[in-house]
Amino acid sequence: MANLKASKKYIPINKRNRERNVNFKSALKTRIKQALEAISSNKEDKLGIVKLALKTIAKVRQKGIIHKNYANRMKSNLSLKLNQEPKKPVEAAPEKTKAKTKKEA
């Protein structure tokens, strides 16, 4: 328990801020889990889900709830996982034929 009168006044404020921060962090974790699951299960709307997660990360960072570097690292990891998904095999392109030059004609 706080001893100083001024410190006692901050107890309800700190409690309010803590509850708000816990809510934002919980929402952030939920969005990240949804995005990772959408990427791994290859859902059709995975791009929209990942964008929503990135938006949530930025919002929580802007409010100062998480550190700037932590937010950037989470964004980077999500983007990497989105871009590392298995790609369709590329078919070989047909060979180009050379145009005849004057000497060959």
Tab-separated table of C-alpha atoms in Angstrom:
chain	number	residue	atom	x	y	z
A	1	MET	CA	0.000	0.000	0.000
A	2	ALA	CA	1.179	3.490	-0.801
A	3	ASN	CA	2.344	5.675	2.055
A	4	LEU	CA	2.216	9.116	0.498
A	5	LYS	CA	-1.052	10.933	-0.057
A	6	ALA	CA	-0.175	11.671	-3.693
A	7	SER	CA	0.670	8.014	-4.297
A	8	LYS	CA	-2.688	6.957	-2.879
A	9	LYS	CA	-4.443	9.194	-5.395
A	10	TYR	CA	-2.786	7.341	-8.282
A	11	ILE	CA	-4.016	3.894	-7.196
A	12	PRO	CA	-7.405	4.070	-8.995
A	13	ILE	CA	-5.787	5.672	-12.050
A	14	ASN	CA	-3.190	2.908	-12.252
A	15	LYS	CA	-5.903	0.280	-11.883
A	16	ARG	CA	-7.933	1.841	-14.712
A	17	ASN	CA	-4.885	2.045	-16.994
A	18	ARG	CA	-3.885	-1.536	-16.209
A	19	GLU	CA	-7.350	-2.832	-17.131
A	20	ARG	CA	-7.291	-0.892	-20.383
A	21	ASN	CA	-3.805	-2.165	-21.249
A	22	VAL	CA	-4.806	-5.766	-20.504
A	23	ASN	CA	-7.788	-5.429	-22.854
A	24	PHE	CA	-5.656	-4.042	-25.683
A	25	LYS	CA	-2.978	-6.707	-25.228
A	26	SER	CA	-5.595	-9.442	-25.199
A	27	ALA	CA	-7.159	-8.143	-28.405
A	28	LEU	CA	-3.701	-7.913	-29.961
A	29	LYS	CA	-2.856	-11.527	-29.117
A	30	THR	CA	-6.211	-12.681	-30.467
A	31	ARG	CA	-5.697	-10.870	-33.787
A	32	ILE	CA	-2.195	-12.311	-34.164
A	33	LYS	CA	-3.429	-15.843	-33.474
A	34	GLN	CA	-6.222	-15.400	-36.018
A	35	ALA	CA	-3.748	-14.128	-38.610
A	36	LEU	CA	-1.318	-16.999	-38.047
A	37	GLU	CA	-4.118	-19.537	-38.304
A	38	ALA	CA	-5.418	-17.921	-41.493
A	39	ILE	CA	-1.934	-18.099	-43.006
A	40	SER	CA	-1.347	-21.712	-42.008
A	41	SER	CA	-4.791	-22.917	-43.137
A	42	ASN	CA	-4.514	-20.886	-46.367
A	43	LYS	CA	-7.900	-19.176	-46.016
A	44	GLU	CA	-9.168	-17.060	-48.881
A	45	ASP	CA	-9.469	-13.893	-46.779
A	46	LYS	CA	-6.084	-14.291	-45.070
A	47	LEU	CA	-4.819	-11.008	-46.505
A	48	GLY	CA	-7.666	-9.091	-44.868
A	49	ILE	CA	-7.130	-10.874	-41.544
A	50	VAL	CA	-3.401	-10.101	-41.608
A	51	LYS	CA	-4.105	-6.453	-42.460
A	52	LEU	CA	-6.456	-6.256	-39.489
A	53	ALA	CA	-3.747	-7.729	-37.242
A	54	LEU	CA	-1.189	-5.220	-38.527
A	55	LYS	CA	-3.649	-2.401	-37.922
A	56	THR	CA	-4.209	-3.602	-34.346
A	57	ILE	CA	-0.454	-3.791	-33.741
A	58	ALA	CA	-0.048	-0.205	-34.950
A	59	LYS	CA	-2.936	0.991	-32.799
A	60	VAL	CA	-1.594	-0.629	-29.641
A	61	ARG	CA	1.893	0.720	-30.391
A	62	GLN	CA	0.530	4.229	-30.912
A	63	LYS	CA	-1.118	4.156	-27.496
A	64	GLY	CA	2.234	3.258	-25.947
A	65	ILE	CA	1.106	-0.115	-24.616
A	66	ILE	CA	3.857	-2.044	-26.395
A	67	HIS	CA	7.363	-0.960	-27.370
A	68	LYS	CA	8.108	0.313	-30.860
A	69	ASN	CA	10.669	-2.388	-31.639
A	70	TYR	CA	8.355	-5.141	-30.391
A	71	ALA	CA	5.582	-3.868	-32.656
A	72	ASN	CA	7.901	-3.686	-35.657
A	73	ARG	CA	9.177	-7.197	-34.981
A	74	MET	CA	5.625	-8.582	-34.826
A	75	LYS	CA	4.696	-6.829	-38.076
A	76	SER	CA	7.811	-8.142	-39.771
A	77	ASN	CA	7.233	-11.718	-38.620
A	78	LEU	CA	3.627	-11.677	-39.799
A	79	SER	CA	4.616	-10.291	-43.188
A	80	LEU	CA	7.367	-12.880	-43.588
A	81	LYS	CA	5.029	-15.740	-42.761
A	82	LEU	CA	2.449	-14.396	-45.184
A	83	ASN	CA	5.006	-14.175	-47.990
A	84	GLN	CA	6.619	-17.567	-47.265
A	85	GLU	CA	3.501	-19.529	-48.053
A	86	PRO	CA	3.990	-22.318	-50.599
A	87	LYS	CA	3.728	-20.998	-54.100
A	88	LYS	CA	2.295	-22.757	-57.106
A	89	PRO	CA	4.924	-24.459	-59.298
A	90	VAL	CA	5.934	-22.315	-62.226
A	91	GLU	CA	5.707	-23.961	-65.622
A	92	ALA	CA	8.688	-23.704	-67.927
A	93	ALA	CA	8.359	-20.924	-70.453
A	94	PRO	CA	8.557	-21.942	-74.124
A	95	GLU	CA	11.916	-21.367	-75.715
A	96	LYS	CA	12.250	-18.308	-77.834
A	97	THR	CA	13.296	-18.712	-81.448
A	98	LYS	CA	15.962	-16.445	-82.733
A	99	ALA	CA	15.086	-14.054	-85.488
A	100	LYS	CA	16.998	-14.638	-88.695
A	101	THR	CA	19.632	-12.094	-89.467
A	102	LYS	CA	20.539	-10.834	-92.926
A	103	LYS	CA	23.538	-13.150	-93.087
A	104	GLU	CA	21.439	-16.263	-92.421
A	105	ALA	CA	18.832	-15.365	-95.031
